[in-house]
Amino acid sequence: MCGIVGYIGNKQAVNVICDGLEKLEYRGYDSAGVAVVNGDSKVNWAKKQGRLSGLEAVLEQSPIEGTVGIGHTRWATHGAPSDINSHPHLNMSETIAVVHNGIIENYMEIRERLTAEGYVFKSETDTEVAVHLIDKYYEGDLLQAVYKAVAEFRGAYALGVVSSNHPGELVAVRKESPLIVGVGEGEYFIASDVPAILKYTRNVYYLENDEVVYVKDGKIQILDAEQNVVDKELKVVEWDIEAASKGGYDHFMMKEIYDQPQAIRDTLLRRLDENRMIRLDDIKLTKEDLDGIQKMYIVACGTAYHAGLVGKYAIEKLAKVPVEVDIASEFRYSDPFIDEHTLLIVVSQSGETADTLAAMKLAKSKGARVLAITNVVGSSVAREAHDVFYTWAGPEVAVASTKAYTAQMIAFYMIALDFAFKKGTITLERYHELVNNIEALAPLVEEILADKAQIEKMAEDMKDAQNAFYLGRGVDFTTAREAALKLKEISYIYTEAFAAGELKHGPIALIDQGTPVLSIVTQDALQEKMISNIKEVKARGAFVIAIAKKGDTEIAKVADDLFYIPEAEDLLMPVLAVIPTQLISYYVSIARGNDVDKPRNLAKSVTVE
Ligand code: F6R
């Protein structure tokens, strides 16, 4: 994620930038920094690990004056949160400063090349290559140097650039990462998101990919990749600041549900090389290491545990290794069988969950290799692990996890594929087929989201329920468990998930007239069995809402209400099937008047046992 802000006008840039960064802290808060040009021979800068207040304290001690500048609030992807890794990054002579949001995928090869040419890197970030490359191409024209540099980047980036040699100029570029331009009276702003500038202006240009903003001597030009001037329409923002920080949605949970296609793309695409092979830079497990592993555990809590259940399914199917999944608080006290031939995979969005951390410390003490899947760079889990897979889902603010869960599932598919390929349990052809099918999930999620009005109507029927049940078989049972957790968590309706085949062994006694039973039916081989189970609960008075694959006409004959989701291969269906269940939970919670983003009794990060 990360947030960037830039200013050029008559006001003190630091004040405008800090105001903007405060509104962008939801995009990241590992560190913050500013760079200002004011006629001095070098760029003036300050940066500090931690929240924006840390930077503001530094700026109070040593104020920086000037009316042109850029700023950044960071959500670490490459390199742990630290002062050195904070943005802005500067060239060696400190005449150029850059802030960046996104990931420059080919930064390693550029870094090696620049290092060989004598450039000295201070940080571990991908961003630092941008400023050195601009420096390399700089021949007196800042804009041309930026054009030449970005032509070499692969990946996603929004960049803001200033130079002490050009105190009246501000350059910004957008590719895949968001960037807007605010237009005031004789002043211009750049920002990752609208809230950053709303205090100053509501007039905005929304940039498209490959567009470049060039402000010089009070005049703005928006240029395309070929440096042609783009004629853009200036839009007026109607949102207030609060709505804007949620991307215009009423709640962070809805915003994060809508972030999911991007989270899928970010987690997958940025790890594909030019041959569409998965590159897991922070996982050093070799074929020999994998061959030596006799036992795999996946350990996590809550939603992350459910992602682990999908992970087991993927790893067993593709890499043909048996995997056990356990809840961290159980695992750590169960005297698990662990030795140096064990791989423990832990999953934690926050990377700070106490039980998950304790489980991995226990496994490490017994010689296991530990791989962490986490969303937070530099978190305790990431630091403790031997190998790390970062889900690049961006900060998750709502207590109920949504986008982190989808990103965790994508992480597992990719790890399973990587293990399978290294172990030789799948063909190259199947590998590529799966990579393509994972990539295809993002637009399918968008398709589901476009149908959300239908789910809102369904939720109306459920809002007064005393209890509700989710049913599924196979990997659909995992989706049912995650769906039930989400519904109980934010609606406070007593909800349970059952393996549909288990109903007759007890749970069916709970079914009464009108009990909502949400049935997930996406697995071809289990569809007939699910239909039988649906008939059983209907015969006892249940109101059945089915979530099934488009084209499944048999389900339509038995369900009282039905939501169709697009078809993907069975292995990947959990990513699609969970989306309508998140929306159901959201709308039921709203209908019951609950605080969706901050449900009662819950905290975002559980750092106690
Ligand atoms: C549910 C939810 C929790 C977390 C669990 C683990 O919506 O968010 O169940 O999944 O507390 O948290 P992390 O992933 O941070 O370890």
Coordinates of C-alpha atoms and ligand atoms in Angstrom, one line a residue:
M1 CA 0.0 0.0 0.0
C2 CA 1.8 3.1 1.3
G3 CA 0.6 6.6 0.9
I4 CA 2.2 9.5 -1.0
V5 CA 1.5 13.2 -0.9
G6 CA 3.2 16.0 -2.7
Y7 CA 2.7 19.8 -2.8
I8 CA 3.8 22.7 -4.9
G9 CA 2.4 26.2 -4.2
N10 CA 2.6 29.0 -1.7
K11 CA 2.0 27.3 1.6
Q12 CA 4.6 25.6 3.8
A13 CA 4.9 22.2 2.1
V14 CA 5.6 20.3 5.4
N15 CA 2.2 21.4 6.9
V16 CA 0.2 20.4 3.8
I17 CA 2.1 17.1 3.5
C18 CA 1.7 16.2 7.2
D19 CA -2.0 16.9 7.0
G20 CA -2.3 14.7 4.0
L21 CA -0.2 11.9 5.5
E22 CA -2.4 11.8 8.5
K23 CA -5.4 11.1 6.3
L24 CA -3.4 8.3 4.5
E25 CA -2.2 6.5 7.7
Y26 CA -4.8 3.8 6.9
R27 CA -2.6 2.9 3.9
G28 CA 0.4 2.3 6.1
Y29 CA 2.0 3.4 9.3
D30 CA 5.4 1.7 9.6
S31 CA 7.3 5.0 9.0
A32 CA 6.8 8.5 7.6
G33 CA 9.0 11.0 5.8
V34 CA 9.1 14.3 3.9
A35 CA 11.5 16.0 1.4
V36 CA 11.3 19.7 0.7
V37 CA 13.2 21.8 -1.9
N38 CA 13.6 25.5 -1.2
G39 CA 16.5 26.9 -3.1
D40 CA 19.2 25.1 -1.0
S41 CA 21.7 23.1 -2.9
K42 CA 20.4 19.9 -1.4
V43 CA 17.0 18.5 -0.7
N44 CA 16.0 19.0 2.9
W45 CA 14.5 15.8 4.4
A46 CA 13.3 14.0 7.5
K47 CA 12.1 10.5 8.0
K48 CA 11.3 8.4 11.0
Q49 CA 10.2 4.8 11.7
G50 CA 6.8 4.5 13.4
R51 CA 3.6 6.6 13.2
L52 CA 3.4 10.0 11.7
S53 CA 3.5 11.6 15.1
G54 CA 7.2 10.5 15.3
L55 CA 8.1 12.4 12.2
E56 CA 6.1 15.4 13.4
A57 CA 8.2 15.4 16.6
V58 CA 11.4 15.4 14.5
L59 CA 10.0 18.3 12.4
E60 CA 9.1 20.3 15.5
Q61 CA 12.7 20.0 16.7
S62 CA 14.2 20.8 13.3
P63 CA 11.6 22.6 11.1
I64 CA 12.0 22.4 7.3
E65 CA 10.8 25.4 5.3
G66 CA 9.8 25.5 1.7
T67 CA 6.8 25.4 -0.6
V68 CA 7.6 22.4 -2.7
G69 CA 7.8 18.9 -1.3
I70 CA 6.8 15.2 -1.1
G71 CA 5.9 12.9 1.7
H72 CA 5.2 9.3 2.4
T73 CA 3.7 7.0 4.9
R74 CA 4.9 3.4 4.5
W75 CA 3.5 -0.1 4.6
A76 CA 6.7 -2.1 4.3
T77 CA 7.0 -4.6 1.4
H78 CA 10.7 -4.8 0.8
G79 CA 12.9 -4.3 3.9
A80 CA 11.7 -4.1 7.5
P81 CA 10.3 -0.9 8.9
S82 CA 13.2 1.3 9.9
D83 CA 14.5 4.9 9.5
I84 CA 16.8 3.9 6.7
N85 CA 14.1 2.1 4.8
S86 CA 11.7 5.0 5.2
H87 CA 10.9 7.2 2.2
P88 CA 11.8 9.6 0.7
H89 CA 14.9 8.0 -0.8
L90 CA 17.7 10.3 -2.1
N91 CA 20.4 10.0 -4.7
M92 CA 24.0 10.1 -3.4
S93 CA 24.4 13.8 -3.7
E94 CA 21.0 14.4 -2.1
T95 CA 19.8 16.6 -4.9
I96 CA 16.9 14.3 -5.9
A97 CA 14.2 12.8 -3.7
V98 CA 11.6 10.1 -4.5
V99 CA 8.6 8.7 -2.7
H100 CA 7.0 5.6 -4.0
N101 CA 3.9 3.4 -3.6
G102 CA 3.9 0.0 -5.2
I103 CA 6.5 -2.5 -6.0
I104 CA 9.3 -2.3 -8.6
E105 CA 9.5 -6.0 -9.5
N106 CA 12.8 -5.9 -11.3
Y107 CA 14.5 -3.8 -8.7
M108 CA 17.1 -6.5 -7.9
E109 CA 18.5 -6.6 -11.4
I110 CA 18.5 -2.8 -11.6
R111 CA 20.2 -2.6 -8.2
E112 CA 23.0 -5.0 -9.2
R113 CA 23.6 -3.0 -12.4
L114 CA 23.7 0.4 -10.6
T115 CA 25.9 -1.0 -7.8
A116 CA 28.4 -2.2 -10.5
E117 CA 28.4 1.4 -11.8
G118 CA 29.3 2.7 -8.4
Y119 CA 25.9 3.7 -6.9
V120 CA 25.8 3.1 -3.2
F121 CA 22.6 1.8 -1.7
K122 CA 21.6 2.6 1.8
S123 CA 18.3 0.8 2.2
E124 CA 16.8 -2.6 1.4
T125 CA 13.9 -1.1 -0.5
D126 CA 13.0 -1.5 -4.1
T127 CA 12.3 2.3 -4.2
E128 CA 15.9 3.3 -3.9
V129 CA 16.7 2.0 -7.4
A130 CA 14.2 4.7 -8.7
V131 CA 16.1 7.6 -7.3
H132 CA 19.5 6.3 -8.4
L133 CA 18.2 5.5 -11.9
I134 CA 16.8 9.0 -12.2
D135 CA 20.2 10.3 -11.1
K136 CA 21.9 8.2 -13.7
Y137 CA 19.7 9.7 -16.5
Y138 CA 19.7 13.2 -15.2
E139 CA 21.4 15.6 -17.6
G140 CA 19.8 18.9 -16.4
D141 CA 16.2 17.9 -17.2
L142 CA 14.3 16.3 -14.3
L143 CA 11.2 15.3 -16.4
Q144 CA 13.3 13.5 -19.0
A145 CA 15.3 11.6 -16.4
V146 CA 12.1 10.4 -14.8
Y147 CA 10.8 9.2 -18.2
K148 CA 14.0 7.3 -18.9
A149 CA 14.0 5.7 -15.5
V150 CA 10.4 4.5 -15.4
A151 CA 10.8 3.0 -18.9
E152 CA 13.0 0.4 -17.2
F153 CA 10.6 -0.5 -14.4
R154 CA 8.5 -3.6 -14.3
G155 CA 5.7 -3.5 -11.7
A156 CA 3.4 -1.1 -10.0
Y157 CA 4.3 2.3 -8.9
A158 CA 3.1 5.8 -8.1
L159 CA 6.2 8.0 -7.8
G160 CA 6.6 11.6 -6.6
V161 CA 9.9 13.3 -7.4
V162 CA 11.5 16.6 -6.5
S163 CA 15.0 18.0 -7.0
S164 CA 16.9 20.8 -5.4
N165 CA 18.2 21.7 -8.9
H166 CA 14.5 22.4 -9.9
P167 CA 12.9 24.1 -7.0
G168 CA 9.8 25.1 -9.0
E169 CA 9.1 21.6 -10.3
L170 CA 7.2 18.5 -9.1
V171 CA 7.0 15.3 -11.2
A172 CA 4.8 12.3 -10.5
V173 CA 4.0 9.1 -12.4
R174 CA 1.3 6.5 -12.1
K175 CA 1.3 2.9 -13.1
E176 CA -1.1 0.4 -11.4
S177 CA -0.8 2.2 -8.0
P178 CA -3.3 4.9 -7.4
L179 CA -2.5 8.6 -7.8
I180 CA -4.6 11.7 -8.0
V181 CA -3.8 15.4 -8.5
G182 CA -5.5 18.1 -6.6
V183 CA -5.9 21.6 -8.1
G184 CA -6.1 24.6 -5.8
E185 CA -5.6 28.4 -6.3
G186 CA -2.1 28.6 -7.7
E187 CA -1.2 25.3 -6.0
Y188 CA -1.1 21.6 -6.9
F189 CA -1.2 18.4 -4.8
I190 CA -0.5 14.8 -5.6
A191 CA -1.7 12.0 -3.4
S192 CA -2.4 8.3 -3.3
D193 CA -6.0 9.0 -2.3
V194 CA -8.5 11.8 -2.1
P195 CA -8.7 12.3 1.7
A196 CA -5.2 13.6 1.7
I197 CA -6.1 16.8 -0.1
L198 CA -9.7 17.4 0.8
K199 CA -8.8 20.0 3.4
Y200 CA -7.4 22.1 0.6
T201 CA -9.4 21.3 -2.5
R202 CA -12.1 19.2 -4.0
N203 CA -11.0 19.6 -7.6
V204 CA -9.2 16.5 -8.7
Y205 CA -7.7 14.8 -11.8
Y206 CA -7.7 11.0 -11.6
L207 CA -4.6 9.7 -13.3
E208 CA -4.6 6.7 -15.6
N209 CA -1.7 4.2 -16.0
D210 CA 1.5 5.6 -17.5
E211 CA 0.4 9.2 -17.0
V212 CA 2.9 11.7 -15.8
V213 CA 2.2 14.9 -13.9
Y214 CA 4.6 17.8 -14.5
V215 CA 4.2 21.0 -12.6
K216 CA 6.6 23.8 -13.4
D217 CA 6.5 27.5 -12.5
G218 CA 2.8 27.2 -11.4
K219 CA 1.6 25.4 -14.6
I220 CA 0.5 21.8 -14.7
Q221 CA 0.8 19.4 -17.6
I222 CA -0.5 15.8 -17.6
L223 CA 1.4 13.7 -20.2
D224 CA 1.1 10.2 -21.5
A225 CA 3.9 7.6 -21.9
E226 CA 4.9 9.3 -25.2
Q227 CA 5.0 12.7 -23.6
N228 CA 1.8 13.9 -25.4
V229 CA -0.3 16.3 -23.4
V230 CA -3.5 14.5 -22.1
D231 CA -6.6 16.6 -22.0
K232 CA -8.2 15.5 -18.7
E233 CA -11.5 16.4 -17.1
L234 CA -11.2 18.0 -13.7
K235 CA -13.7 16.3 -11.3
V236 CA -15.2 17.6 -8.2
V237 CA -15.1 15.3 -5.2
E238 CA -18.4 15.1 -3.3
W239 CA -17.3 12.8 -0.4
D240 CA -16.5 14.1 3.1
I241 CA -13.2 13.2 4.6
E242 CA -14.4 10.2 6.6
A243 CA -16.2 8.6 3.6
A244 CA -13.1 9.3 1.4
S245 CA -10.7 7.4 3.7
K246 CA -13.0 4.4 3.3
G247 CA -12.8 4.8 -0.5
G248 CA -16.3 6.1 -0.5
Y249 CA -17.7 3.0 1.2
D250 CA -19.6 3.2 4.4
H251 CA -17.3 0.9 6.3
F252 CA -13.7 -0.4 6.1
M253 CA -15.0 -3.9 5.8
M254 CA -16.8 -3.1 2.6
K255 CA -13.8 -1.3 1.2
E256 CA -11.6 -4.3 2.1
I257 CA -14.1 -6.7 0.5
Y258 CA -13.7 -4.6 -2.6
D259 CA -9.9 -4.5 -2.3
Q260 CA -9.8 -8.3 -2.8
P261 CA -9.4 -8.4 -6.6
Q262 CA -6.4 -6.1 -6.2
A263 CA -5.0 -8.1 -3.3
I264 CA -5.2 -11.3 -5.4
R265 CA -3.4 -9.5 -8.3
D266 CA -0.7 -8.0 -6.0
T267 CA 0.0 -11.3 -4.2
L268 CA 0.3 -13.3 -7.4
L269 CA 1.4 -11.1 -10.3
R270 CA 4.3 -9.4 -8.5
R271 CA 5.8 -12.8 -7.9
L272 CA 5.7 -14.0 -11.5
D273 CA 8.8 -13.7 -13.6
E274 CA 8.9 -13.1 -17.3
N275 CA 8.3 -16.9 -17.9
R276 CA 5.3 -16.8 -15.5
M277 CA 7.2 -18.9 -13.0
I278 CA 6.5 -18.1 -9.3
R279 CA 9.4 -16.5 -7.6
L280 CA 9.3 -16.7 -3.8
D281 CA 12.2 -14.6 -2.9
D282 CA 11.9 -14.9 0.9
I283 CA 11.4 -18.7 0.8
K284 CA 14.7 -20.5 0.6
L285 CA 13.4 -24.1 0.7
T286 CA 15.1 -26.1 -2.0
K287 CA 14.1 -29.4 -3.6
E288 CA 16.6 -31.1 -1.2
D289 CA 15.0 -29.4 1.8
L290 CA 11.5 -30.4 0.7
D291 CA 12.6 -34.0 0.1
G292 CA 13.9 -34.1 3.6
I293 CA 10.6 -32.9 5.1
Q294 CA 8.6 -35.8 6.6
K295 CA 5.8 -33.9 8.3
M296 CA 4.1 -30.6 7.6
Y297 CA 1.9 -28.7 10.0
I298 CA -0.1 -25.6 9.3
V299 CA -0.9 -23.6 12.5
A300 CA -2.9 -20.4 13.0
C301 CA -6.0 -18.9 14.6
G302 CA -9.4 -17.9 13.5
T303 CA -9.7 -16.9 9.9
A304 CA -6.0 -17.6 9.3
Y305 CA -6.7 -21.1 10.5
H306 CA -9.4 -21.5 7.8
A307 CA -6.9 -20.3 5.2
G308 CA -4.6 -23.1 6.5
L309 CA -7.4 -25.7 5.9
V310 CA -7.5 -24.5 2.2
G311 CA -3.7 -24.7 2.3
K312 CA -3.7 -28.3 3.4
Y313 CA -6.1 -29.1 0.6
A314 CA -3.8 -27.4 -2.0
I315 CA -0.5 -28.8 -0.8
E316 CA -1.8 -32.3 -0.5
K317 CA -3.4 -32.2 -3.9
L318 CA -0.5 -30.6 -5.7
A319 CA 2.7 -31.5 -3.8
K320 CA 1.4 -34.8 -2.5
V321 CA 2.6 -34.4 1.0
P322 CA 0.3 -35.1 4.0
V323 CA -0.4 -32.0 6.0
E324 CA -1.9 -31.5 9.5
V325 CA -3.7 -28.3 10.4
D326 CA -4.1 -27.1 13.9
I327 CA -5.4 -24.2 15.9
A328 CA -2.3 -22.5 17.5
S329 CA -3.7 -22.5 21.0
E330 CA -4.3 -26.2 20.8
F331 CA -1.1 -27.1 18.9
R332 CA 1.2 -25.5 21.5
Y333 CA -0.1 -27.6 24.3
S334 CA -0.6 -30.8 22.4
D335 CA 3.0 -32.0 22.6
P336 CA 3.1 -32.2 18.8
F337 CA 5.5 -34.6 17.1
I338 CA 8.2 -32.2 15.8
D339 CA 11.8 -32.7 14.7
E340 CA 14.2 -31.4 12.2
H341 CA 12.3 -33.1 9.4
T342 CA 9.2 -31.0 10.2
L343 CA 8.0 -27.9 8.3
L344 CA 5.7 -25.7 10.3
I345 CA 3.7 -23.2 8.2
V346 CA 2.2 -20.4 10.4
V347 CA -0.4 -18.0 9.0
S348 CA -1.1 -14.6 10.6
Q349 CA -2.4 -11.4 9.1
S350 CA -1.1 -9.2 11.9
G351 CA 2.0 -11.3 12.5
E352 CA 1.6 -10.6 16.2
T353 CA -0.9 -13.2 17.4
A354 CA 0.4 -14.6 20.7
D355 CA -0.6 -18.2 20.3
T356 CA 0.7 -18.4 16.7
L357 CA 4.0 -16.9 17.9
A358 CA 4.3 -19.3 20.8
A359 CA 3.5 -22.3 18.4
M360 CA 6.3 -21.3 16.1
K361 CA 8.8 -20.8 18.9
L362 CA 8.0 -24.2 20.2
A363 CA 8.5 -25.8 16.8
K364 CA 11.7 -23.9 16.3
S365 CA 13.0 -25.1 19.7
K366 CA 12.5 -28.7 18.5
G367 CA 14.4 -28.1 15.3
A368 CA 11.5 -27.5 12.8
R369 CA 11.8 -25.2 9.8
V370 CA 9.2 -22.4 10.0
L371 CA 7.6 -20.7 7.1
A372 CA 5.4 -17.7 7.9
I373 CA 2.5 -16.3 5.8
T374 CA 1.9 -12.8 7.1
N375 CA 0.6 -9.5 5.9
V376 CA 2.9 -7.3 8.0
V377 CA 6.5 -6.9 7.1
G378 CA 8.8 -6.9 10.0
S379 CA 6.1 -8.3 12.4
S380 CA 7.2 -10.7 15.1
V381 CA 6.0 -13.8 13.1
A382 CA 8.0 -12.6 10.1
R383 CA 11.1 -12.0 12.2
E384 CA 10.9 -15.4 14.0
A385 CA 10.4 -17.4 10.8
H386 CA 13.1 -19.0 8.6
D387 CA 11.1 -18.3 5.4
V388 CA 8.4 -15.7 4.8
F389 CA 5.6 -15.2 2.3
Y390 CA 4.1 -11.7 2.5
T391 CA 0.5 -11.3 1.5
W392 CA 0.5 -7.9 -0.1
A393 CA -3.1 -7.2 0.8
G394 CA -2.3 -3.8 2.4
P395 CA -3.4 -2.8 5.9
E396 CA -6.6 -4.4 7.0
V397 CA -8.5 -2.1 9.3
A398 CA -11.9 -3.8 9.9
V399 CA -11.7 -6.4 12.7
A400 CA -13.4 -9.0 10.5
S401 CA -10.8 -10.3 8.2
T402 CA -11.7 -10.4 4.5
K403 CA -8.9 -9.4 2.1
A404 CA -6.2 -11.0 4.2
Y405 CA -8.1 -14.3 4.0
T406 CA -8.2 -14.3 0.2
A407 CA -4.6 -13.3 0.0
Q408 CA -3.7 -16.1 2.4
M409 CA -5.4 -18.6 0.2
I410 CA -3.6 -17.3 -2.9
A411 CA -0.4 -17.6 -0.9
F412 CA -1.1 -21.2 -0.2
Y413 CA -1.9 -22.0 -3.8
M414 CA 1.4 -20.4 -4.9
I415 CA 3.4 -22.2 -2.2
A416 CA 1.7 -25.5 -3.1
L417 CA 2.5 -24.9 -6.7
D418 CA 6.1 -24.1 -5.9
F419 CA 6.6 -27.1 -3.7
A420 CA 4.9 -29.4 -6.3
F421 CA 7.1 -28.1 -9.1
K422 CA 10.3 -28.5 -7.0
K423 CA 9.2 -32.0 -6.0
G424 CA 8.2 -32.9 -9.5
T425 CA 4.7 -33.8 -8.7
I426 CA 3.1 -31.7 -11.4
T427 CA 3.9 -31.0 -15.0
L428 CA 5.0 -27.6 -16.3
E429 CA 1.8 -27.5 -18.4
R430 CA -0.4 -28.0 -15.3
Y431 CA 1.7 -25.5 -13.4
H432 CA 1.0 -22.8 -16.0
E433 CA -2.6 -23.7 -16.2
L434 CA -3.0 -23.2 -12.5
V435 CA -1.1 -19.9 -12.6
N436 CA -3.5 -18.7 -15.3
N437 CA -6.5 -19.9 -13.3
I438 CA -5.4 -18.2 -10.2
E439 CA -4.9 -15.0 -12.1
A440 CA -8.4 -15.3 -13.6
L441 CA -9.9 -15.3 -10.1
A442 CA -9.5 -11.5 -9.7
P443 CA -12.1 -10.6 -12.4
L444 CA -14.4 -13.3 -11.3
V445 CA -14.4 -11.8 -7.8
E446 CA -15.3 -8.5 -9.4
E447 CA -18.2 -10.2 -11.2
I448 CA -19.5 -11.4 -7.8
L449 CA -19.2 -8.0 -6.3
A450 CA -21.2 -6.5 -9.1
D451 CA -24.1 -8.7 -7.9
K452 CA -24.1 -7.5 -4.4
A453 CA -27.6 -6.0 -4.5
Q454 CA -29.0 -9.6 -4.6
I455 CA -27.1 -10.5 -1.5
E456 CA -28.4 -7.4 0.3
K457 CA -31.9 -8.6 -0.4
M458 CA -31.0 -12.1 1.0
A459 CA -29.6 -10.6 4.1
E460 CA -33.0 -8.8 4.8
D461 CA -34.5 -12.3 5.2
M462 CA -31.9 -13.3 7.7
K463 CA -31.6 -10.3 9.9
D464 CA -34.1 -11.5 12.6
A465 CA -32.8 -15.1 12.8
Q466 CA -31.9 -16.4 16.2
N467 CA -29.4 -18.8 14.7
A468 CA -28.1 -19.8 11.3
F469 CA -26.1 -22.7 9.9
Y470 CA -23.7 -23.1 7.1
L471 CA -23.2 -26.5 5.4
G472 CA -20.5 -27.7 3.0
R473 CA -18.6 -30.8 2.0
G474 CA -14.9 -31.1 1.3
V475 CA -13.2 -27.7 0.8
D476 CA -16.7 -26.1 0.8
F477 CA -16.9 -27.1 4.5
T478 CA -13.8 -24.9 5.1
T479 CA -15.6 -22.0 3.3
A480 CA -18.6 -22.8 5.5
R481 CA -16.5 -22.5 8.6
E482 CA -15.0 -19.2 7.6
A483 CA -18.5 -17.9 6.6
A484 CA -20.0 -19.0 9.9
L485 CA -17.1 -17.2 11.8
K486 CA -17.7 -14.0 9.9
L487 CA -21.5 -14.0 10.4
K488 CA -21.3 -14.7 14.2
E489 CA -18.5 -12.2 14.6
I490 CA -20.3 -9.2 13.2
S491 CA -24.0 -10.0 13.3
Y492 CA -23.9 -11.7 16.8
I493 CA -26.3 -14.4 15.4
Y494 CA -25.4 -17.8 16.8
T495 CA -23.9 -19.5 13.7
E496 CA -22.3 -22.8 13.2
A497 CA -20.8 -24.6 10.3
F498 CA -21.4 -28.3 9.7
A499 CA -19.9 -30.9 7.4
A500 CA -23.1 -31.7 5.6
G501 CA -22.5 -35.5 6.0
E502 CA -22.4 -35.1 9.8
L503 CA -25.9 -33.6 10.1
K504 CA -27.6 -36.9 10.7
H505 CA -25.2 -37.6 13.6
G506 CA -26.6 -34.8 15.7
P507 CA -26.8 -31.3 14.4
I508 CA -30.0 -31.8 12.4
A509 CA -31.8 -31.7 15.7
L510 CA -31.2 -28.0 15.7
I511 CA -33.2 -27.4 12.5
D512 CA -36.6 -25.9 13.0
Q513 CA -39.2 -24.1 11.0
G514 CA -37.5 -21.2 9.1
T515 CA -34.0 -21.8 10.4
P516 CA -31.6 -20.3 7.8
V517 CA -29.3 -22.9 6.3
L518 CA -26.7 -21.6 4.0
S519 CA -25.3 -24.3 1.8
I520 CA -22.1 -24.0 -0.2
V521 CA -22.1 -26.3 -3.3
T522 CA -19.1 -25.8 -5.5
Q523 CA -17.4 -29.2 -5.7
D524 CA -18.6 -31.2 -8.7
A525 CA -17.9 -34.6 -7.1
L526 CA -19.9 -33.7 -4.0
Q527 CA -22.8 -31.9 -5.6
E528 CA -25.3 -34.8 -5.5
K529 CA -24.5 -35.6 -1.9
M530 CA -25.1 -31.9 -1.0
I531 CA -28.5 -31.9 -2.8
S532 CA -29.5 -34.9 -0.6
N533 CA -28.4 -33.0 2.6
I534 CA -30.3 -29.9 1.5
K535 CA -33.4 -32.0 1.0
E536 CA -33.0 -33.4 4.5
V537 CA -32.9 -30.0 6.2
K538 CA -35.7 -28.7 4.0
A539 CA -37.9 -31.6 5.2
R540 CA -37.3 -30.3 8.7
G541 CA -38.4 -26.8 7.9
A542 CA -35.1 -25.1 7.1
F543 CA -35.0 -22.0 4.8
V544 CA -32.1 -23.0 2.4
I545 CA -30.0 -20.4 0.8
A546 CA -27.5 -22.0 -1.7
I547 CA -24.3 -20.6 -3.0
A548 CA -23.5 -22.6 -6.1
K549 CA -21.7 -22.5 -9.4
K550 CA -23.5 -20.8 -12.3
G551 CA -25.3 -23.3 -14.4
D552 CA -26.1 -25.7 -11.6
T553 CA -29.8 -26.1 -12.3
E554 CA -30.2 -29.0 -9.9
I555 CA -29.5 -26.8 -6.9
A556 CA -32.1 -24.3 -8.2
K557 CA -34.8 -27.0 -7.8
V558 CA -34.1 -27.5 -4.1
A559 CA -32.9 -24.2 -2.7
D560 CA -35.4 -21.5 -1.4
D561 CA -32.9 -18.8 -2.5
L562 CA -29.8 -19.1 -4.6
F563 CA -26.7 -17.0 -5.4
Y564 CA -24.7 -18.1 -8.4
I565 CA -21.0 -17.6 -8.5
P566 CA -18.8 -17.9 -11.6
E567 CA -17.0 -21.2 -12.3
A568 CA -13.4 -21.8 -11.6
E569 CA -11.6 -25.1 -11.1
D570 CA -12.7 -26.9 -7.9
L571 CA -9.4 -26.4 -6.2
L572 CA -9.8 -22.6 -6.4
M573 CA -13.5 -22.3 -5.7
P574 CA -12.9 -21.3 -2.0
V575 CA -11.7 -17.9 -3.2
L576 CA -14.9 -17.2 -5.0
A577 CA -17.4 -19.0 -2.6
V578 CA -16.3 -16.9 0.4
I579 CA -17.1 -13.5 -1.3
P580 CA -20.9 -13.8 -1.1
T581 CA -20.6 -15.0 2.5
Q582 CA -18.6 -11.9 3.5
L583 CA -21.3 -9.7 1.9
I584 CA -24.1 -11.6 3.7
S585 CA -22.3 -11.1 7.0
Y586 CA -21.8 -7.4 6.2
Y587 CA -25.4 -6.7 5.2
V588 CA -26.9 -8.7 8.1
S589 CA -24.7 -6.8 10.5
I590 CA -25.8 -3.5 9.1
A591 CA -29.5 -4.6 9.1
R592 CA -29.1 -5.4 12.8
G593 CA -27.6 -2.0 13.5
N594 CA -24.2 -3.3 14.6
D595 CA -20.8 -1.6 14.4
V596 CA -19.5 -3.6 11.4
D597 CA -15.9 -2.5 11.6
K598 CA -15.5 -2.8 15.4
P599 CA -17.7 -5.7 16.6
R600 CA -18.2 -6.1 20.3
N601 CA -15.7 -7.9 22.4
L602 CA -13.1 -8.2 19.6
A603 CA -9.7 -6.7 18.8
K604 CA -7.9 -6.7 15.5
S605 CA -4.7 -8.2 16.9
V606 CA -4.8 -10.7 19.7
T607 CA -1.5 -10.4 21.5
V608 CA -2.5 -12.2 24.6
E609 CA -3.0 -15.9 25.1
Ligands
F6R1 C1 -11.7 -13.1 12.1 C2 -10.4 -12.7 12.4 C3 -9.6 -13.5 13.4 C4 -8.2 -13.6 13.0 C5 -7.3 -14.3 14.1 C6 -5.9 -14.4 13.8 O1 -12.3 -12.2 11.1 O2 -9.9 -11.7 11.9 O3 -10.2 -14.7 13.5 O4 -8.0 -14.3 11.8 O5 -7.4 -13.5 15.3 O6 -5.3 -13.2 13.5 P1 -3.9 -13.1 12.8 O7 -4.2 -13.5 11.3 O8 -3.6 -11.6 12.8 O9 -3.0 -14.0 13.4

